[in-house]
Coordinates of C-alpha atoms and ligand atoms in Angstrom, one line a residue:
X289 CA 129.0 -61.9 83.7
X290 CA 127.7 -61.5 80.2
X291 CA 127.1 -57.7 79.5
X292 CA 128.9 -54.8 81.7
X293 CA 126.8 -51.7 81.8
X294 CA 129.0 -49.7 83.5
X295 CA 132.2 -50.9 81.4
X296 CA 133.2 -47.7 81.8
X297 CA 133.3 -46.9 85.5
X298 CA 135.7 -48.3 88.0
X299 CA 135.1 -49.5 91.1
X300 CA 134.8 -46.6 93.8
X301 CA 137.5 -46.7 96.0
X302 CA 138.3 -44.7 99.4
X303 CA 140.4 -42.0 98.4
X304 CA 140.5 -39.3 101.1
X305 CA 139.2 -35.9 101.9
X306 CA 141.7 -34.5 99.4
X307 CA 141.2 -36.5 96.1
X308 CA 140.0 -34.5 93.3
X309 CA 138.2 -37.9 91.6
X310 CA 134.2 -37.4 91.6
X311 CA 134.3 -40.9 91.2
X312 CA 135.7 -41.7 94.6
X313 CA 135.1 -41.9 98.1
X314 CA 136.6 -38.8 100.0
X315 CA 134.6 -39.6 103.5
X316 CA 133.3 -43.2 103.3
X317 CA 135.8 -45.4 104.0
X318 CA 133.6 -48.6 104.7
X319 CA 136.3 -50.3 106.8
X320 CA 137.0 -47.4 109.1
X321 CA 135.6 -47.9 112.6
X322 CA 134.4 -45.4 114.4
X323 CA 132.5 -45.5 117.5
X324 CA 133.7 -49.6 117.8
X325 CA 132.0 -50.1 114.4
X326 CA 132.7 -50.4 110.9
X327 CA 131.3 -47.7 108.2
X328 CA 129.8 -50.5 106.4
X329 CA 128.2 -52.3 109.3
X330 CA 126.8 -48.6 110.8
X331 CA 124.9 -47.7 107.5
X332 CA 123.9 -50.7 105.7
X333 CA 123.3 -48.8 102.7
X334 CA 120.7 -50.1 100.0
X335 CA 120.0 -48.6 96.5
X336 CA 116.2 -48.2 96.2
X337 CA 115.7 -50.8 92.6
X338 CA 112.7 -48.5 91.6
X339 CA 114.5 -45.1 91.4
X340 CA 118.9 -46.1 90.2
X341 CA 117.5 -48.9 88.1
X342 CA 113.8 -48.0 86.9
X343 CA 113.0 -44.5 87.0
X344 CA 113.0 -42.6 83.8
X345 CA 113.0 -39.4 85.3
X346 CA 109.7 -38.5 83.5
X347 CA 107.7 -35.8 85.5
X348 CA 104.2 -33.9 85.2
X349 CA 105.7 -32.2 82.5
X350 CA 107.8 -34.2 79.9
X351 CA 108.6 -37.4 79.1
X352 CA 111.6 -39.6 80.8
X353 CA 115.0 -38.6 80.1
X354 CA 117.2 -41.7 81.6
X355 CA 119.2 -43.5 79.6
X356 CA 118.8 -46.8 81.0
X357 CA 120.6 -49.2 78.2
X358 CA 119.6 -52.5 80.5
X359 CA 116.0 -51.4 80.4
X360 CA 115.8 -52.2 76.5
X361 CA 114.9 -54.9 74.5
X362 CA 111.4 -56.2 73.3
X363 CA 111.0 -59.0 75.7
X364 CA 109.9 -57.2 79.1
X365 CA 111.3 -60.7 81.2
X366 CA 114.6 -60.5 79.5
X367 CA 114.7 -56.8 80.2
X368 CA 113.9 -57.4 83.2
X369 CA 116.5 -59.9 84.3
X370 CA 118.9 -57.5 82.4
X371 CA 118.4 -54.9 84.7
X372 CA 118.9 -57.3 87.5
X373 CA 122.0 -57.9 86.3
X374 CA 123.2 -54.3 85.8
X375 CA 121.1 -53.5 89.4
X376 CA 124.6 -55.8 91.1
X377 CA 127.0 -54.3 88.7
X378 CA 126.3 -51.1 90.1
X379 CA 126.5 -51.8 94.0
X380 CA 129.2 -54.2 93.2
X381 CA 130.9 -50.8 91.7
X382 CA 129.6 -48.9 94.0
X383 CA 130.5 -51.1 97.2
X384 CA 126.6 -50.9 98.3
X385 CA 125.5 -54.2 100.2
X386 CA 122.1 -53.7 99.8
X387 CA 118.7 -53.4 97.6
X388 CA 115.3 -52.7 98.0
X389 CA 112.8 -53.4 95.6
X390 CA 108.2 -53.7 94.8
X391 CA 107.8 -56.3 92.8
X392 CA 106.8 -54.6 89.9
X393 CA 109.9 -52.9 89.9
X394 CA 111.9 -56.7 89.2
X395 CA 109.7 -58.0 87.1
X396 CA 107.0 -56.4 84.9
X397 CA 103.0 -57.0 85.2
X398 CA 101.6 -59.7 83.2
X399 CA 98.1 -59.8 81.8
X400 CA 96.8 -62.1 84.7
X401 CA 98.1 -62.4 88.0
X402 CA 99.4 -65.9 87.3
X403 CA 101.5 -64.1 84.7
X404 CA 102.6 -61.8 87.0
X405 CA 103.4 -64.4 89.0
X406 CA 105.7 -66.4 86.8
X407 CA 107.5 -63.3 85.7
X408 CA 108.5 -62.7 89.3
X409 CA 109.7 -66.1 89.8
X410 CA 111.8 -66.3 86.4
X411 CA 113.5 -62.8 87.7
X412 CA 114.0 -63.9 91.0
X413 CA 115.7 -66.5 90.0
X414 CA 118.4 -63.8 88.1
X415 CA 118.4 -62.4 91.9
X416 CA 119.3 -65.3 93.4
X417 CA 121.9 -66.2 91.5
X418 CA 123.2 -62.7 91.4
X419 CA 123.2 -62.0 95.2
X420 CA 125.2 -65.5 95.4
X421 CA 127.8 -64.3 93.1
X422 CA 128.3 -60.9 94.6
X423 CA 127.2 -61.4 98.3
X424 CA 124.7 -58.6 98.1
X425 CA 121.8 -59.0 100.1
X426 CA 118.3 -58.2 100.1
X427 CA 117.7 -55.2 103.0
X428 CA 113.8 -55.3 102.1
X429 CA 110.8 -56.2 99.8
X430 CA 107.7 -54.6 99.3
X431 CA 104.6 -55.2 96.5
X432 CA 103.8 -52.2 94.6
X433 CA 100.2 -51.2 95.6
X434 CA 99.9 -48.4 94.1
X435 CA 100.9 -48.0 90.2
X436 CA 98.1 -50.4 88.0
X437 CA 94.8 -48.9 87.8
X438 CA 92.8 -51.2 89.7
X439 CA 94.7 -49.6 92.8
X440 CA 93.0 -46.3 91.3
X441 CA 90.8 -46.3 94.7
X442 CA 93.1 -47.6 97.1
X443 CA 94.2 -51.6 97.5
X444 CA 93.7 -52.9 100.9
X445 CA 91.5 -49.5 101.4
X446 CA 89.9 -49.3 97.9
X447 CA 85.6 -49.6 98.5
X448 CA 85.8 -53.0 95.9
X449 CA 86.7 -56.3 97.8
X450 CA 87.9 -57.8 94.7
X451 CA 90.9 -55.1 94.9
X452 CA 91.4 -56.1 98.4
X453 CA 91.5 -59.5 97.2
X454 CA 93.9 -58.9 94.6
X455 CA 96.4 -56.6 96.8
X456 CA 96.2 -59.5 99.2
X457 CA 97.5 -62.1 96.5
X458 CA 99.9 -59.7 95.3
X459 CA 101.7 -59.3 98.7
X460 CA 101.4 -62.9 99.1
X461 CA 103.8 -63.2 96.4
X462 CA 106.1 -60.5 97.2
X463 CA 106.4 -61.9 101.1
X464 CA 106.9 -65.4 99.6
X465 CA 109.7 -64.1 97.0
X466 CA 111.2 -61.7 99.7
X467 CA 111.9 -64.6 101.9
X468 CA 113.3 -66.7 99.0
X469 CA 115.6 -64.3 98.7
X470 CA 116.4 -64.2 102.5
X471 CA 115.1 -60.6 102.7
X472 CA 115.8 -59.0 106.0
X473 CA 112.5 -57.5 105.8
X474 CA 109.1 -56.5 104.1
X475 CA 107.9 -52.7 103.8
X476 CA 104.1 -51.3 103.8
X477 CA 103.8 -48.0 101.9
X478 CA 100.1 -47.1 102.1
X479 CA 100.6 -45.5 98.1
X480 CA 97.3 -44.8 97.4
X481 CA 95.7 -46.2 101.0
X482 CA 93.8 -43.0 102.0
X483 CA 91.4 -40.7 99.5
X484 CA 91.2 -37.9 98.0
X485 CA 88.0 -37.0 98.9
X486 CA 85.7 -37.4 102.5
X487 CA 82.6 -36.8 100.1
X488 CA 82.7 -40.6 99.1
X489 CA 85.0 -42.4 101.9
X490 CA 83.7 -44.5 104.6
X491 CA 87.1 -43.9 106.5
X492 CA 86.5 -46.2 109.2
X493 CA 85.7 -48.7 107.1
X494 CA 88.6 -48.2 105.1
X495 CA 91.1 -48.0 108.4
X496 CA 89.1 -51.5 109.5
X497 CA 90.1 -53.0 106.1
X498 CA 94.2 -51.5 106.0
X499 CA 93.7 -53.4 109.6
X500 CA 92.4 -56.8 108.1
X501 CA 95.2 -56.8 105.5
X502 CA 98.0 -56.2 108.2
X503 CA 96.8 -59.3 110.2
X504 CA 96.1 -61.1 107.3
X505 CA 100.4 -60.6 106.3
X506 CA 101.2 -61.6 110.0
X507 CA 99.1 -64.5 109.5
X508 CA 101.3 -65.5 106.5
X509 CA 104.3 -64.4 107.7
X510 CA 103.9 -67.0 110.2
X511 CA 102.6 -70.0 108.0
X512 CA 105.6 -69.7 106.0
X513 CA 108.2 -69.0 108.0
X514 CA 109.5 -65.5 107.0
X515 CA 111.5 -64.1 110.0
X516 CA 112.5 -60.3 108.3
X517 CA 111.3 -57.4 110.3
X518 CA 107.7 -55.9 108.8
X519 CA 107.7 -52.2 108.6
X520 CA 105.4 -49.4 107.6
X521 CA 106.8 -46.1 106.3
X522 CA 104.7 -43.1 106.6
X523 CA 103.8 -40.6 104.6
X524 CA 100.9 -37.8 104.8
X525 CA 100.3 -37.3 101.0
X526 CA 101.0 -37.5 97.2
X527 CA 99.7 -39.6 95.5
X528 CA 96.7 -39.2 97.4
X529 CA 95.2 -35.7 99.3
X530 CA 95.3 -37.6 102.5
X531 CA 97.4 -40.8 103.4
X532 CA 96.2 -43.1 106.8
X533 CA 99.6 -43.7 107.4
X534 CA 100.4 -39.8 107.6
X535 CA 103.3 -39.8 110.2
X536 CA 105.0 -41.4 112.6
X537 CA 102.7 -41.1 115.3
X538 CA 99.4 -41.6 113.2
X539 CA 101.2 -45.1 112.4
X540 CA 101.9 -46.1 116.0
X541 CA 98.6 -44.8 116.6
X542 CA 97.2 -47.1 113.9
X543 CA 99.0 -50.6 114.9
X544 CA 98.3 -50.0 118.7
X545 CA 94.3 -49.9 117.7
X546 CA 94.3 -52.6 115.6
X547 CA 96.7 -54.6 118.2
X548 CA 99.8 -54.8 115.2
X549 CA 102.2 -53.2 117.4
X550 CA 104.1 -56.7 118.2
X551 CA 104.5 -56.8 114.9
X552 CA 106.2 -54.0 112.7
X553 CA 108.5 -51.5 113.3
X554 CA 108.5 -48.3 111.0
X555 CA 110.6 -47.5 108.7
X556 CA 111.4 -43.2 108.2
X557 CA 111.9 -41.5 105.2
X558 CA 113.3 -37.6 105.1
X559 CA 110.9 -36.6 102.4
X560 CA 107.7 -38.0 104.2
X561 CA 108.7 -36.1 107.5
X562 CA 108.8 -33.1 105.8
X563 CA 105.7 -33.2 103.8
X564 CA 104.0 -34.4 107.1
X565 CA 105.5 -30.8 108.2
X566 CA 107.4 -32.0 110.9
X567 CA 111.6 -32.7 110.4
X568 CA 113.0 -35.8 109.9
X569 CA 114.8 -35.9 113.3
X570 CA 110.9 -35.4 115.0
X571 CA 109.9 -38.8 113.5
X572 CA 113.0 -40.7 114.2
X573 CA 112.5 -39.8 117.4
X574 CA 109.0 -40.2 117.5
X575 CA 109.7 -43.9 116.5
X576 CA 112.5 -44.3 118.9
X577 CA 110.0 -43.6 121.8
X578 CA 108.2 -46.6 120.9
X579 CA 111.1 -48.6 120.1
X580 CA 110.0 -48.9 117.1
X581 CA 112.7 -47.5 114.4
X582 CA 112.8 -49.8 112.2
X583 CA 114.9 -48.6 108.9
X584 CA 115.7 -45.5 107.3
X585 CA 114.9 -44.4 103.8
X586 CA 117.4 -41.8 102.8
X587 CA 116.8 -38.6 100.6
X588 CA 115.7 -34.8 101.2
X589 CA 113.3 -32.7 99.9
X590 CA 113.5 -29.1 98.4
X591 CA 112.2 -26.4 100.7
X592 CA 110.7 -24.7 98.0
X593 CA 109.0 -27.8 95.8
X594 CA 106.0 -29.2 98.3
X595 CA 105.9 -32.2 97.3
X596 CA 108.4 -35.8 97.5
X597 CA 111.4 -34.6 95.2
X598 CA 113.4 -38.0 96.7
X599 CA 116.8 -36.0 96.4
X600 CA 119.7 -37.5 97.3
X601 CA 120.7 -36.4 101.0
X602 CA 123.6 -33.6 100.5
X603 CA 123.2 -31.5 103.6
X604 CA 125.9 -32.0 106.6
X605 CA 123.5 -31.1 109.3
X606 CA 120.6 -33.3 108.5
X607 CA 123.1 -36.5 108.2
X608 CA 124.2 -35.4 111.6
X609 CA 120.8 -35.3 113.1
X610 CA 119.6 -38.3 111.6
X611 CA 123.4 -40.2 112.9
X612 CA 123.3 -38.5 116.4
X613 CA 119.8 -40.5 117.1
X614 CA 120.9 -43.7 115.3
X615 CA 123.8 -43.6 117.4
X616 CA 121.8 -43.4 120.6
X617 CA 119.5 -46.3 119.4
X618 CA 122.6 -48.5 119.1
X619 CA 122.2 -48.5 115.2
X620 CA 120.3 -51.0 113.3
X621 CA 119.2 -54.6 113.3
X622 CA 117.5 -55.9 110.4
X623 CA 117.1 -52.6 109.4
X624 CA 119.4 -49.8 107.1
X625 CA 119.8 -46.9 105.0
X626 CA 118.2 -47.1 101.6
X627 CA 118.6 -44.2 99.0
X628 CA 115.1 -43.9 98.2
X629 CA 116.6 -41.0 96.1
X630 CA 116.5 -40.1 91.8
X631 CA 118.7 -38.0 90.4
X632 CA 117.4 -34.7 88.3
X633 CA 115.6 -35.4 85.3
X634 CA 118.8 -33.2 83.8
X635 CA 121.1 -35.9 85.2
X636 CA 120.0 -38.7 82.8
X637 CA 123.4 -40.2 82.0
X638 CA 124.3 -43.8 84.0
X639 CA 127.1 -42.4 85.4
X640 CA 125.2 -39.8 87.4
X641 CA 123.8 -42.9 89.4
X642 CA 127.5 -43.0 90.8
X643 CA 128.1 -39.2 91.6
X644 CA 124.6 -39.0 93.4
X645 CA 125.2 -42.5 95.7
X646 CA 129.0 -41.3 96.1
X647 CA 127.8 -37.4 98.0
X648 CA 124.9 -39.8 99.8
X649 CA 127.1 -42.3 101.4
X650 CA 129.9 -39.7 101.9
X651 CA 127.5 -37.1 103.6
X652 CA 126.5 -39.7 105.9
X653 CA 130.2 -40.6 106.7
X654 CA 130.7 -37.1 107.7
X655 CA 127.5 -37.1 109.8
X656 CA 128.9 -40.0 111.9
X657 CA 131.5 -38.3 112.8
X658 CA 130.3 -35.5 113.5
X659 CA 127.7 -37.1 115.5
X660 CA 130.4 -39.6 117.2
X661 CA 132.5 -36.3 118.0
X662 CA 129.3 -34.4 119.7
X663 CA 128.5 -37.6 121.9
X664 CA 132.3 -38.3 122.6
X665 CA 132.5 -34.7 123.6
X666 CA 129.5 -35.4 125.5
X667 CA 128.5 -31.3 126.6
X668 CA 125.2 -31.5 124.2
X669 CA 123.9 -34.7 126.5
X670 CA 125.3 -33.6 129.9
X671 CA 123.2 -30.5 129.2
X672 CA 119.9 -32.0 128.1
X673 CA 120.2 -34.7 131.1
X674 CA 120.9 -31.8 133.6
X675 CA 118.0 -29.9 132.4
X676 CA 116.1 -32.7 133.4
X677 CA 118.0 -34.0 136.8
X678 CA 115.1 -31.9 138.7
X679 CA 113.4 -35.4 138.0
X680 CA 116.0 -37.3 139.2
X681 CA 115.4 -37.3 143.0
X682 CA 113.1 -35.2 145.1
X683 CA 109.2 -34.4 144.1
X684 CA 110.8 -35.1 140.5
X685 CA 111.6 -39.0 141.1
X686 CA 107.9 -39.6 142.8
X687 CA 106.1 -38.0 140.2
X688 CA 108.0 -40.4 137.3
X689 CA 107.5 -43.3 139.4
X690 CA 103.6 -42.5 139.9
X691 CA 103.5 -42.4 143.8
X692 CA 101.9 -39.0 144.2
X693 CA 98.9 -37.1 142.8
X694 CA 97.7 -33.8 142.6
X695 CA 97.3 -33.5 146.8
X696 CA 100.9 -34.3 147.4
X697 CA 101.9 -31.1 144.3
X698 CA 99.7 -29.0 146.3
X699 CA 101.2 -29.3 149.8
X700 CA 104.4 -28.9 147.7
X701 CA 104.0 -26.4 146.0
X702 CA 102.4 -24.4 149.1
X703 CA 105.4 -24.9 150.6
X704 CA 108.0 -24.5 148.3
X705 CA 106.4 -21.2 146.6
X706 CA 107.4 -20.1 143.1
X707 CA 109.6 -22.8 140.9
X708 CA 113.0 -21.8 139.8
X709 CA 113.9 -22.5 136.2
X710 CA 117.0 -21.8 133.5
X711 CA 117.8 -21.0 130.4
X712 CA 117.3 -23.8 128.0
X713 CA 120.4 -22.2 125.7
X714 CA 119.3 -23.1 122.4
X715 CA 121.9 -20.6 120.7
X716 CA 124.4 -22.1 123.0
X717 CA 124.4 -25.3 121.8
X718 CA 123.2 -24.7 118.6
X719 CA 126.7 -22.6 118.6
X720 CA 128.1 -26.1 120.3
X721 CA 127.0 -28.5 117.3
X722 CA 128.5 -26.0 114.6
X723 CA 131.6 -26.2 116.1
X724 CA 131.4 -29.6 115.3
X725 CA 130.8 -29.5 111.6
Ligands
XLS1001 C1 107.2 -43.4 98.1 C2 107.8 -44.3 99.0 C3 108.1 -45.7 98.4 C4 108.4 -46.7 99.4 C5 108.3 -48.1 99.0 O1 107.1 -42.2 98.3 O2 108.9 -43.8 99.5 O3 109.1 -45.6 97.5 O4 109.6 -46.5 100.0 O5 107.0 -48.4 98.5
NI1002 NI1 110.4 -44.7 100.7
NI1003 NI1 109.1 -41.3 99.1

């Protein structure tokens, strides 16, 4: 390796519930099995390139704060494959197996698109090499739509062809540069696919085009061979007033019109759920109903902040939620958790990169637990299965299998008079999973 930017910072070991070392693992223990599987293999964790490598923490307000040492240097492509470099120091030091990354975030813009190109390609090759040496692997790609001006209007929904045209060659790319680097999958964020205003949108145009652009990335995905799982990630706003993709459902709502469903599975973020004012258990589950949860991206918001904070996930209860239904999906596939999560602009200093990733992974170790000890208890899902065991024989059973209509509930309920229900025990059980953290 030639520079170490982390010279300073050990790897992170597994050091029990009662080390005092912030640089260690007092929950995560990535060989531990629990519920017949490994930490690691559960989780698949991924740092998110664009916030622990890129993000200078600037906000509305002020400038960036980070201090980013592998981001310097005149020459943006050396910079770039710098920060490659020190992106796999850190999950090597961390003992993360994955990354996520836009292509912007790798490798910086160029003045044409050609240039762009080639400065992808001469960082990918710093990738390559680097996954081979460490055996980190690529959880996803994605092509940033969203941050060069042209995209001011939208990409695949902005009202000038030419910007479709150009979003269209720059996801091309990324596809073609995910798969060279055996990416497990490819990630749609609609950034700025929506408006901000109805005064001057032609919304179903725009929704028609989003739709074009999808097929046209299945049609490549095919040509050239990439098997990794597509996903779309919703979100309802920020950066623009109104985002097509919005939520769960608006984006299974969106593939099934435009017959994409076959094709992409979504992939939840905390943050997103939230601002789409729902919690981020209700999409999970929501995307589970489809069978279509795809991949997690892990952070939390601040109740009192409306907008994406992409904090890093701290709180007990949520990592329980979120492993209690990823446990009853059987875990992931191609899919896995990725920190899309920045420290505070007043934790600038590299080693805060460690401390946030360290409560992130260990918070989720504690959730799977937990949530292993709830189902291995197994009182929370006897009771929701009894409360609906009315539909397990009886008028129950031919109503779920669709051999009666409203005559048959009729004669029914003429003869069985008024219907005799129970408490559904919220507090109870609400009592039951605290006793479990
Ligand atoms: C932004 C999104 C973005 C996607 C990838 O809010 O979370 O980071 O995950 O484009
Ligand atoms: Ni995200
Ligand atoms: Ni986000």
């Amino acid at each position: 390796m030639s520079q170490e930017y982390f010279s300073d910072i050990p790897k992170i070991a597994y050091e029990g519930p009662d080390s005092k070392n912030p640089l260690s693992f007092r929950h995560y223990n990535p060989e531990e099995v629990v519920g017949g599987k490994s930490m690691r293999e559960h989780f698949r964790f991924s740092i998110a390139y664009w916030h622990a490598m890129k993000n200078t923490l600037a906000d509305p307000f002020g400038v960036g704060t980070a201090i980013r040492p592998w981001n310097e240097g005149s020459d943006p492509v050396e910079a770039a494959k710098n920060c490659a470099r020190a992106a796999f120091e850190f999950m090597d030091k961390l003992g993360v197996d994955y990354y996520c990354f836009h292509d912007r975030d790798v490798a910086p813009e160029g003045a044409t698109l050609a240039e762009s190109n080639a400065n992808l390609d001469a960082v990918a090759d710093v990738l390559e090499a680097e996954q081979a040496r460490t055996g980190k692997k690529l959880l996803w790609g994605t092509a940033c739509l969203f941050a060069h001006s042209r995209y001011n209007q939208g990409a695949a929904t902005s009202p000038y062809a030419d910007v479709f045209a150009y979003a269209g060659a720059q996801v091309k790319k990324a596809m073609e540069v995910t798969k060279r680097l055996g990416g497990e999958g490819y990630t749609f964020w609609g950034g700025r696919e929506g408006y901000a205003s109805l005064v001057n949108t032609d919304m179903k145009r725009e929704l028609d085009h989003l739709g074009r652009m999808l097929h046209m990335a299945v049609d490549w995905k095919k040509e050239i061979g990439f098997t990794g799982q597509f996903y779309i990630e919703p979100k309802p706003r920020e950066p623009s007033t109104h985002q097509y993709d919005s939520d769960a459902a608006a984006c299974l709502n969106f593939l099934r019109e435009y017959d994409l469903l076959d094709h992409f599975k979504l992939n939840i973020e905390t943050n997103h759920a939230t601002l789409a004012g729902h919690t981020v258990q209700h999409d999970l589950e929501v995307a589970m109903g489809a069978n279509a949860l795809g991949s997690i991206d892990a952070n939390t918001g601040d109740t009192l902040i409306g907008w994406d904070t992409d904090q890093f996930p701290t709180d007990i209860y949520m990592t329980t939620e979120i492993m209690l239904r990823l446990l009853k999906m059987g875990g992931f596939t191609t899919g896995g958790l990725n920190f899309d999560a920045k420290v505070r602009r007043e934790s600038f200093e590299p080693v805060d990169l460690f401390y946030a990733h360290i409560g992130g992974m260990d918070a989720f170790a504690r959730g799977l637990k937990i949530a292993q000890a709830i189902i291995d208890d197994g009182r929370l899902s006897d009771f929701v299965k009894d409360r609906y065991s009315s539909y397990d024989s009886g008028i129950g059973a031919q109503i779920e299998a669709g051999s009666i209509g409203f005559k048959e509930l009729e004669a029914h309920t003429l003869a069985n008079g008024e219907p005799s229900i129970k408490s559904g025990r919220q507090e109870m059980l609400e009592n039951l999973v605290n006793d479990f953290i």
